[in-house]
PDB file of C-alpha atoms in Angstrom:
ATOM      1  CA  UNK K 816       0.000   0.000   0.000  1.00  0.00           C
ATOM      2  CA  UNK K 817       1.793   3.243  -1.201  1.00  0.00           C
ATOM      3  CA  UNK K 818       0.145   6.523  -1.042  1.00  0.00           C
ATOM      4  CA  UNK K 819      -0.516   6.693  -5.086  1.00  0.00           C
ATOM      5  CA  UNK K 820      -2.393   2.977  -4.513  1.00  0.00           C
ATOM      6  CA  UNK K 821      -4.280   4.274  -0.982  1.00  0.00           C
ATOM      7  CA  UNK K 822      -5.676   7.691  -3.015  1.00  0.00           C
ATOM      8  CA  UNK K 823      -6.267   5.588  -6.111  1.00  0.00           C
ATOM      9  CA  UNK K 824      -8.447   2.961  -3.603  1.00  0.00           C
ATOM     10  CA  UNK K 825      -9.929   5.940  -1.302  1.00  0.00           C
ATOM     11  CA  UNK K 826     -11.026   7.478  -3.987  1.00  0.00           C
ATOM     12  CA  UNK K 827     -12.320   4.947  -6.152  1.00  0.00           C
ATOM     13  CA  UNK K 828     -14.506   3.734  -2.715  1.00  0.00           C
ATOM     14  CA  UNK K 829     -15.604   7.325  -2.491  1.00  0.00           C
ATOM     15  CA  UNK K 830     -17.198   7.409  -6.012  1.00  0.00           C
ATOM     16  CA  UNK K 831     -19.048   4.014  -5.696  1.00  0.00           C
ATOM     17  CA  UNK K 832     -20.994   5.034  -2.331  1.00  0.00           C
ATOM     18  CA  UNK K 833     -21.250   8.116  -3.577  1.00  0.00           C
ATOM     19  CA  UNK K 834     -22.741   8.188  -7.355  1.00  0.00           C
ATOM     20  CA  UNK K 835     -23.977   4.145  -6.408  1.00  0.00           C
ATOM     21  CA  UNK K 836     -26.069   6.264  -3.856  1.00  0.00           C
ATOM     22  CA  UNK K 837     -27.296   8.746  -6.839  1.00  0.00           C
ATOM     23  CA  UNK K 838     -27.933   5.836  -8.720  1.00  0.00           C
ATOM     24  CA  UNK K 839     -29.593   4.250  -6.315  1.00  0.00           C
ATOM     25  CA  UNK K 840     -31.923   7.469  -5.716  1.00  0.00           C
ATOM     26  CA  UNK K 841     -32.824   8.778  -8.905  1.00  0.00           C
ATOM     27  CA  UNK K 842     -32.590   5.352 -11.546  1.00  0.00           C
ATOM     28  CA  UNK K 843     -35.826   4.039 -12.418  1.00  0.00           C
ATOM     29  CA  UNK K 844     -37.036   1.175 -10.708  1.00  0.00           C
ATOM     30  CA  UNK K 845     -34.259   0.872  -8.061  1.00  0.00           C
ATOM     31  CA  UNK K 846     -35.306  -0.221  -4.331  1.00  0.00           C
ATOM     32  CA  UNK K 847     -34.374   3.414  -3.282  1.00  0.00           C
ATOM     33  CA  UNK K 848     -35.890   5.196  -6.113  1.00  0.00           C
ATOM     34  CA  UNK K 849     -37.222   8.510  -5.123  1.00  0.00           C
ATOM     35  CA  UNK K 850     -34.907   8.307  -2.432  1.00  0.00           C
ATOM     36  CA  UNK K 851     -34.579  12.469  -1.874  1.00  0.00           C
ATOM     37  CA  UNK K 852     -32.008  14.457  -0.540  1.00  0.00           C
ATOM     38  CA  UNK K 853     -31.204  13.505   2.749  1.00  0.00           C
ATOM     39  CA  UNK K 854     -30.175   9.989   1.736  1.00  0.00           C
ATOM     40  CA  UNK K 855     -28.095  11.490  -0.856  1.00  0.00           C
ATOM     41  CA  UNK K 856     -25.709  13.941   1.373  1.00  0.00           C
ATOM     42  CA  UNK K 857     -26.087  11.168   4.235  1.00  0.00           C
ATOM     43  CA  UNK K 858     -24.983   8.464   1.939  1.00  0.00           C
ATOM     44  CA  UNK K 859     -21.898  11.029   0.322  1.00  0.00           C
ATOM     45  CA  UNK K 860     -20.949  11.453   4.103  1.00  0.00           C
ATOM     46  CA  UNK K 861     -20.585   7.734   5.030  1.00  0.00           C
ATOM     47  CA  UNK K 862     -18.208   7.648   1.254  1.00  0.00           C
ATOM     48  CA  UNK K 863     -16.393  10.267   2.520  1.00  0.00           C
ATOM     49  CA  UNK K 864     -16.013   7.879   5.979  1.00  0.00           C
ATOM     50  CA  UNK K 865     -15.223   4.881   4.029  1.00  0.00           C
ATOM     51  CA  UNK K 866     -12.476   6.293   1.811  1.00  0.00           C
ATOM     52  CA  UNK K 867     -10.742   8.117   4.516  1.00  0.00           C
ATOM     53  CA  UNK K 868     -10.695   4.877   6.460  1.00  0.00           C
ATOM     54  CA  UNK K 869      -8.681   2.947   3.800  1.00  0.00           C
ATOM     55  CA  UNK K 870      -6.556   5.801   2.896  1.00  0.00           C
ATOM     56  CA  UNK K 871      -5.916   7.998   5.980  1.00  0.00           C
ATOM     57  CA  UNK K 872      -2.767   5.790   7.065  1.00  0.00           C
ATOM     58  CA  UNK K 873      -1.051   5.378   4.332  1.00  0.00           C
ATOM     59  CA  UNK K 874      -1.491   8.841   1.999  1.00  0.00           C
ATOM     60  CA  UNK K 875      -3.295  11.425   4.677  1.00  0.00           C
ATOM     61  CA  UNK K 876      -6.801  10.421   2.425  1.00  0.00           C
ATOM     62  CA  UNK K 877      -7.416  13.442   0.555  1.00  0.00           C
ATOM     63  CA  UNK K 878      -9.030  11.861  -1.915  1.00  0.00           C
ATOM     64  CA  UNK K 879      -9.500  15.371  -3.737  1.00  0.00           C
ATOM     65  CA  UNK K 880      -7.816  17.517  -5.434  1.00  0.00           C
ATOM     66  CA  UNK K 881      -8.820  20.805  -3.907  1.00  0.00           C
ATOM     67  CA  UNK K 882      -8.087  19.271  -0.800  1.00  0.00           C
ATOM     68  CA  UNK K 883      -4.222  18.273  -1.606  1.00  0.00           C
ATOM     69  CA  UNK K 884      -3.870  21.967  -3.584  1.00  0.00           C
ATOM     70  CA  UNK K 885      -5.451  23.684  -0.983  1.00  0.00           C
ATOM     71  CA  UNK K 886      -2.299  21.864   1.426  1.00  0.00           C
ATOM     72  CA  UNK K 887       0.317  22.705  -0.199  1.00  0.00           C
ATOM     73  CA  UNK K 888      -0.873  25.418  -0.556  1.00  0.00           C
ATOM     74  CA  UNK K 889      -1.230  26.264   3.301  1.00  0.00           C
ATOM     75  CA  UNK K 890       2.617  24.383   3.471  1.00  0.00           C
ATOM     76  CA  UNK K 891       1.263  21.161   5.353  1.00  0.00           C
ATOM     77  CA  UNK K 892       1.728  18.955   2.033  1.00  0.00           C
ATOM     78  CA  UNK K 893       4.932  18.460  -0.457  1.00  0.00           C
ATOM     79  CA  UNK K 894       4.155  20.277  -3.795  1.00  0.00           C
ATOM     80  CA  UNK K 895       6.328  17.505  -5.367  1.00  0.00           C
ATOM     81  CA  UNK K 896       3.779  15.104  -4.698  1.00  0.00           C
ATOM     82  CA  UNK K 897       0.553  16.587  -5.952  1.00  0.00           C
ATOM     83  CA  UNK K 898       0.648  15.178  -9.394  1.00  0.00           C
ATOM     84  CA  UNK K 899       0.670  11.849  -8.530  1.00  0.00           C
ATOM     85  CA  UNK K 900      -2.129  12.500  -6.051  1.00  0.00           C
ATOM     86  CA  UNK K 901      -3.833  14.303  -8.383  1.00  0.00           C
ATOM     87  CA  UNK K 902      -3.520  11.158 -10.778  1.00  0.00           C
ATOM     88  CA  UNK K 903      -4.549   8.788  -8.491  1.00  0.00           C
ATOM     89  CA  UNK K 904      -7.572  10.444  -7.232  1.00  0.00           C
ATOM     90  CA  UNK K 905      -8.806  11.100 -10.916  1.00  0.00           C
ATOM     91  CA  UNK K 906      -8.035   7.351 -11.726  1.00  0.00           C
ATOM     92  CA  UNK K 907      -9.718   6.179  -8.894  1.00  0.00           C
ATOM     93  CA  UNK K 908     -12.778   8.385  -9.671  1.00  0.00           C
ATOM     94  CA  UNK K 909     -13.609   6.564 -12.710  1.00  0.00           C
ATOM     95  CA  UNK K 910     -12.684   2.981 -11.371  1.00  0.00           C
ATOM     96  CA  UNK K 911     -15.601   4.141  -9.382  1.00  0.00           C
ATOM     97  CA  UNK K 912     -17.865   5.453 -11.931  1.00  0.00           C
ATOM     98  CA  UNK K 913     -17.456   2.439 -13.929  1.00  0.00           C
ATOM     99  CA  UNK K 914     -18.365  -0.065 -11.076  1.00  0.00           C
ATOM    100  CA  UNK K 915     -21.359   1.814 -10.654  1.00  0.00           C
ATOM    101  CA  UNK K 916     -22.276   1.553 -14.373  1.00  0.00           C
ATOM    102  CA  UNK K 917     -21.812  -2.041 -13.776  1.00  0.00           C
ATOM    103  CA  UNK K 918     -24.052  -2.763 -11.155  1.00  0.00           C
ATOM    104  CA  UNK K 919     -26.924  -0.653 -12.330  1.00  0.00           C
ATOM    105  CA  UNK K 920     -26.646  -1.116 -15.900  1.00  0.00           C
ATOM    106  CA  UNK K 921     -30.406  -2.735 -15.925  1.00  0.00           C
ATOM    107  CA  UNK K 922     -31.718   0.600 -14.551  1.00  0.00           C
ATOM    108  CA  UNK K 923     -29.719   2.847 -16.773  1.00  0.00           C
ATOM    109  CA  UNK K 924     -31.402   1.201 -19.773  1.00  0.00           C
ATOM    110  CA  UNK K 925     -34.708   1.328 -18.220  1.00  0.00           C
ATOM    111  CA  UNK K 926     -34.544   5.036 -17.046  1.00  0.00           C
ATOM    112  CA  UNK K 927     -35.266   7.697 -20.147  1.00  0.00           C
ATOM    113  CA  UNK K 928     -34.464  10.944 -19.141  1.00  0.00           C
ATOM    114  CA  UNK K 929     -31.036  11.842 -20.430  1.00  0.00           C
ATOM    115  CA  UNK K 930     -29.882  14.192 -18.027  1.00  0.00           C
ATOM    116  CA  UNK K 931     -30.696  11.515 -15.220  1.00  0.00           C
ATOM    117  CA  UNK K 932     -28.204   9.244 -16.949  1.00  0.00           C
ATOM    118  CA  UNK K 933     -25.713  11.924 -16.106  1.00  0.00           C
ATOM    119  CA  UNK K 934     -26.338  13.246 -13.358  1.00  0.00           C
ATOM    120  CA  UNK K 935     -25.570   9.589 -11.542  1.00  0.00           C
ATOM    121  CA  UNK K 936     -22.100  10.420 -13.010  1.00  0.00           C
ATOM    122  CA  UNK K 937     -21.628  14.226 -12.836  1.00  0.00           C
ATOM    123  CA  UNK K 938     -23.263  17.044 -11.179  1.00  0.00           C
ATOM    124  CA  UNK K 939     -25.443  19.619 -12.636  1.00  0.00           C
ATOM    125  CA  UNK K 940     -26.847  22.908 -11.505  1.00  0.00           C
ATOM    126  CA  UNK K 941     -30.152  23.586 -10.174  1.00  0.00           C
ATOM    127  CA  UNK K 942     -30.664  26.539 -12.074  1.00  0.00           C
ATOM    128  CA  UNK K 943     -27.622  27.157 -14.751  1.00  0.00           C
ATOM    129  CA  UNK K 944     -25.507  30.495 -14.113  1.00  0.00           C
ATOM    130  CA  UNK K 945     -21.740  30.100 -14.135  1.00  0.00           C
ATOM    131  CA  UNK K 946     -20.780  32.742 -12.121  1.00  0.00           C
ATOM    132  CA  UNK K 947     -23.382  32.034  -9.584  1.00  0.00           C
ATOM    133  CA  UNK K 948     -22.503  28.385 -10.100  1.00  0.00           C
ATOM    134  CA  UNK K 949     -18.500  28.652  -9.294  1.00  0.00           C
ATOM    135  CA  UNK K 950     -19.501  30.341  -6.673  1.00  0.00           C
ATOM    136  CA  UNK K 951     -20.985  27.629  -5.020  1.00  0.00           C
ATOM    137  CA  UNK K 952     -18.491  25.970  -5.437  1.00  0.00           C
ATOM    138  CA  UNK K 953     -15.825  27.846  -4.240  1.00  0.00           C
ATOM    139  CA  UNK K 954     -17.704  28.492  -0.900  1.00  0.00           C
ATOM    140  CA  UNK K 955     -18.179  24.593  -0.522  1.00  0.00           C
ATOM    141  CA  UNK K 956     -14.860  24.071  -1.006  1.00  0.00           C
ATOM    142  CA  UNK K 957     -13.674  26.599   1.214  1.00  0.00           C
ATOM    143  CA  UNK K 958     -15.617  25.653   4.041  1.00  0.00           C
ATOM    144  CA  UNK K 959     -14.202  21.681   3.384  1.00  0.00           C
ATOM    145  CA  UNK K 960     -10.622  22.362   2.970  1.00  0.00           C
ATOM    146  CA  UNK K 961     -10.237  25.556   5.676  1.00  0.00           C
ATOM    147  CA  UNK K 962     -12.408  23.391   8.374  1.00  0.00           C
ATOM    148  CA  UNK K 963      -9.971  20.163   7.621  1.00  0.00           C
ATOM    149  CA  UNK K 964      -6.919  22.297   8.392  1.00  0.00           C
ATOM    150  CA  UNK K 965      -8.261  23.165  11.306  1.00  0.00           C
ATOM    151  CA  UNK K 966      -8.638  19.575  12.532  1.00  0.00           C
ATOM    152  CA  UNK K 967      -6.636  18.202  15.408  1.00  0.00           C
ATOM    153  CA  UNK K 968      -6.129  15.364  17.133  1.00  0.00           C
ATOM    154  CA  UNK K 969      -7.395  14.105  20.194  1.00  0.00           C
ATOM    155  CA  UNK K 970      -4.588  14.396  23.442  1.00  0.00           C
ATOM    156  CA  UNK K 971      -4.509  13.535  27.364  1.00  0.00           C
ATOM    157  CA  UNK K 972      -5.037  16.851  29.146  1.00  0.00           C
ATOM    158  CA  UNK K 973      -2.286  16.220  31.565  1.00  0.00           C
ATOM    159  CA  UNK K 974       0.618  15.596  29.209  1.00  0.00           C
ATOM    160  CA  UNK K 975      -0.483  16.823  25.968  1.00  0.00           C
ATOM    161  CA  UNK K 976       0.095  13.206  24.443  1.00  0.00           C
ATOM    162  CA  UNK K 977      -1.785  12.629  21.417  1.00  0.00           C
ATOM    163  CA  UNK K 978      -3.653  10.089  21.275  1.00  0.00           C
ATOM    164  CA  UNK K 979      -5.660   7.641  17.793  1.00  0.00           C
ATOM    165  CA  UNK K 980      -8.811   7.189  17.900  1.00  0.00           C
ATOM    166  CA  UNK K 981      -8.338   4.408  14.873  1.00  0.00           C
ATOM    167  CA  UNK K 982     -11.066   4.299  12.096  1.00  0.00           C
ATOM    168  CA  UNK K 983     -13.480   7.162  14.332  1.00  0.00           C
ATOM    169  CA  UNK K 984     -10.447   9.544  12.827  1.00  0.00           C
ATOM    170  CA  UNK K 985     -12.444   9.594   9.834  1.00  0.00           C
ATOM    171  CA  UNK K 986     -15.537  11.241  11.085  1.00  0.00           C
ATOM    172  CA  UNK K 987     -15.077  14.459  11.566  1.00  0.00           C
ATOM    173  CA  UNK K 988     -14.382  15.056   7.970  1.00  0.00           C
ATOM    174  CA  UNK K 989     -17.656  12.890   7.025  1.00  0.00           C
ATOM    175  CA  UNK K 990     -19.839  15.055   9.610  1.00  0.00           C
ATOM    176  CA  UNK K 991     -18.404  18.320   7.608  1.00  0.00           C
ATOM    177  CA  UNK K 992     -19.155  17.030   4.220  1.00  0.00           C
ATOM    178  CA  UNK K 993     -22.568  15.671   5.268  1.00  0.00           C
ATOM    179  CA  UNK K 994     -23.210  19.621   6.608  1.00  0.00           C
ATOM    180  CA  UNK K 995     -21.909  21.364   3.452  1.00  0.00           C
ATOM    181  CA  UNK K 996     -24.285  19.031   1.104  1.00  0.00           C
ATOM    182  CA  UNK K 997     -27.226  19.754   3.708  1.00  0.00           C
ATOM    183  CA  UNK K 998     -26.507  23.472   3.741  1.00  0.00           C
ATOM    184  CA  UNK K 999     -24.559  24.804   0.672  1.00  0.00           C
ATOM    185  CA  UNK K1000     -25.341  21.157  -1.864  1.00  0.00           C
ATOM    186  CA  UNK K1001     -28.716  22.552  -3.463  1.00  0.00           C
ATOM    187  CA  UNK K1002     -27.498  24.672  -5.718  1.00  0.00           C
ATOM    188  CA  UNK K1003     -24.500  22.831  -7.764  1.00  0.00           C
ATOM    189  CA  UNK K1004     -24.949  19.853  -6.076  1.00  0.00           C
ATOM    190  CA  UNK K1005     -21.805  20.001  -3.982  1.00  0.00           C
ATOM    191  CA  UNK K1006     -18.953  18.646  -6.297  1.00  0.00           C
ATOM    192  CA  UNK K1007     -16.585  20.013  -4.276  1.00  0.00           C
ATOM    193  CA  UNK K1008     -13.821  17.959  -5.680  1.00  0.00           C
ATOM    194  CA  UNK K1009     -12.158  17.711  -9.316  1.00  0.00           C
ATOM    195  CA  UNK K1010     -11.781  14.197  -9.605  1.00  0.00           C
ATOM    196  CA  UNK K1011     -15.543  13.259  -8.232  1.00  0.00           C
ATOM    197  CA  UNK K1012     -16.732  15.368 -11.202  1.00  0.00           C
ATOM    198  CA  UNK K1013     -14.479  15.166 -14.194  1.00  0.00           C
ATOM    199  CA  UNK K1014     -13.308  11.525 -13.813  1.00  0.00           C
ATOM    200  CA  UNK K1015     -17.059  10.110 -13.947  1.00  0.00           C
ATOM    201  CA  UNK K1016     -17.758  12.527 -16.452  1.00  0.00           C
ATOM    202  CA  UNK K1017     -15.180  11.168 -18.673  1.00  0.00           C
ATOM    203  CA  UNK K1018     -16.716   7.720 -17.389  1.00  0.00           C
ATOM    204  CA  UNK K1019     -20.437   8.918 -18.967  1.00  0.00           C
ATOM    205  CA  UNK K1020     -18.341   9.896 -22.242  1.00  0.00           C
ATOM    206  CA  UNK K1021     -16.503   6.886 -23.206  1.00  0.00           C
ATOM    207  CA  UNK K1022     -18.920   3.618 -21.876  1.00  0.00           C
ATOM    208  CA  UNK K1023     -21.466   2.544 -24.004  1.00  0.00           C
ATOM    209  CA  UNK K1024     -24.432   3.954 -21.634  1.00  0.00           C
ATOM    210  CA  UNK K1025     -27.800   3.058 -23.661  1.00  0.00           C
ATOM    211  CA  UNK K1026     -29.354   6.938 -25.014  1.00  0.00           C
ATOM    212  CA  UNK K1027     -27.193   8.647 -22.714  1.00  0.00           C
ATOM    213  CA  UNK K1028     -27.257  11.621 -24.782  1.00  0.00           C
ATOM    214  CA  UNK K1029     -24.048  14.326 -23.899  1.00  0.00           C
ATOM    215  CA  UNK K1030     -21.558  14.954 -21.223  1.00  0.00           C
ATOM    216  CA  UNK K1031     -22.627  18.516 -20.888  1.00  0.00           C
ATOM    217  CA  UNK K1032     -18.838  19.920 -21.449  1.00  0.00           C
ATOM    218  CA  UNK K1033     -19.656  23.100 -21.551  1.00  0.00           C
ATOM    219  CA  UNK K1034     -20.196  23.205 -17.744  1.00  0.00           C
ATOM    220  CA  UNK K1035     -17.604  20.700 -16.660  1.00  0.00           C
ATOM    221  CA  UNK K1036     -14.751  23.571 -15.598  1.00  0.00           C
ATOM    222  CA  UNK K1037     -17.297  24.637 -13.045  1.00  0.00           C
ATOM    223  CA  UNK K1038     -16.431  21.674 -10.683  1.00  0.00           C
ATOM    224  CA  UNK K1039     -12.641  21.766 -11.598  1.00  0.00           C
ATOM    225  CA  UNK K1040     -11.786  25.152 -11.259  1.00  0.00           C
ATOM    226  CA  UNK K1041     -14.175  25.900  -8.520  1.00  0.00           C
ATOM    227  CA  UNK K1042     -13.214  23.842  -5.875  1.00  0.00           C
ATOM    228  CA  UNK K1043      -9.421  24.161  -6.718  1.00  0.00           C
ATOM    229  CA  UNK K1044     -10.139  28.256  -6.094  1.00  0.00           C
ATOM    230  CA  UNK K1045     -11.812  27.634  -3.195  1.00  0.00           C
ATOM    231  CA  UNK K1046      -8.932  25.150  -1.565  1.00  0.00           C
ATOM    232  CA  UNK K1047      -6.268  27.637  -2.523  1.00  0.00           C
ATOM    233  CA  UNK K1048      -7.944  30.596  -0.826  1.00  0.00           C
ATOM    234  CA  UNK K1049      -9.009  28.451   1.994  1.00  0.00           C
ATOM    235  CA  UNK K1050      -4.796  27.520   2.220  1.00  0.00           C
ATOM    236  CA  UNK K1051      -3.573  31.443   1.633  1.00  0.00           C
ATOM    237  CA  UNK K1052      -6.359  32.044   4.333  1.00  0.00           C
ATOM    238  CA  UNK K1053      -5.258  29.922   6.906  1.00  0.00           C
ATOM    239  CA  UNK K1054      -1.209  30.755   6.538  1.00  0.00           C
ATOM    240  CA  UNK K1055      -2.497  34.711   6.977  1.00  0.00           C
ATOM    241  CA  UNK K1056      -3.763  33.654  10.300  1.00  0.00           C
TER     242      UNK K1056
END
């Protein structure tokens, strides 16, 4: 386990809970079909969980690209390593995708609407206006990447020793993505994350997805540049204070 393979698996465990749960929700004729909001940001939080979990020990689990920008950013991660972070995360994003593709494959041929199809893959704005669009995403991102830096571990009182608390490590980050999907997710749908966006788009482009129609390009820098903006501000932010 190497920290390329850990962000490569966190990342690709991330994407199946995460778009399997959007699957699962909006597909026709799944079991969870109609499923709503709630069990899609609740869902996206316990992916988060999961793909910290595998990766924290070995690679710090970013699992996102903002995320390992907005580090080095802020001086807490090696600018020699983001490309092959950044590589491993997008790779791992559409080992995902395609697992999910996969396992519902009966519902994507059953399901009609187009822009359903994608949005199991990809996200897509509520109401479509880039600048109020990158925005969003720039705020999400911010409030992910700034909160994480903030993060510290658990100590004795008396000595100051710091002490694990194993796998429950991961849940503070999976309680702040579960809050920014509750409270900042409806208008973008919270990509907050490069490689969750563009690497199952690229998915939806290239498998053979019955009537799938596009891979609406023309709004797929919104969830790249976005939430790389919003992790660099978020690390020039926290080195100013």
């Amino acid at each position: 386990m190497t920290p390329f393979v850990a962000e490569l698996l966190g990342t690709a465990l991330l994407i199946t809970l995460g778009c399997g749960v959007v699957a699962n929700a909006i597909l026709k004729g799944t079991k969870g079909e109609g499923g709503g909001w709630i069990v899609i940001t609740t869902a996206w939080a316990f992916a988060v969980f999961v793909g910290v979990v595998v990766a924290g020990p070995y690679s710090g689990a970013h699992i996102n690209p903002a995320v390992t920008v907005g580090l080095a950013v802020a001086g807490a991660f090696e600018w020699a390593d983001v490309p092959s972070y950044l590589l491993a995360q997008l790779l791992g994003a559409m080992i995902g995708a395609t697992l999910i593709w996969i396992m519902y494959k009966d519902h994507f041929d059953i399901t009609e609407d187009k822009g359903v199809k994608l949005g199991v893959f990809s996200t897509i704005p509520a109401i479509r206006n880039y600048p109020s669009n990158i925005f969003s995403e720039v705020l999400g991102t911010f409030v992910l990447v700034f909160t994480v830096l903030f993060f510290t571990d658990a100590s004795m009182l008396a000595t100051e020793e710091v002490i694990g608390l194993g796998s429950l490590g991961a849940l503070p980050v999976s309680l702040l993505v579960w809050g920014i999907g509750l409270s900042l997710g409806g208008t973008t749908g919270y990509a907050i994350n490069p490689a969750r966006d563009l690497g199952p788009r690229l998915i939806h482009a290239i498998l053979p997805i019955k009537d799938k129609g596009n891979s609406d390009w023309g709004y797929s820098w919104i969830p790249v540049l976005g939430p790389i903006l919003g992790g660099m501000i978020a690390g020039a932010l926290y080195l100013v204070l």
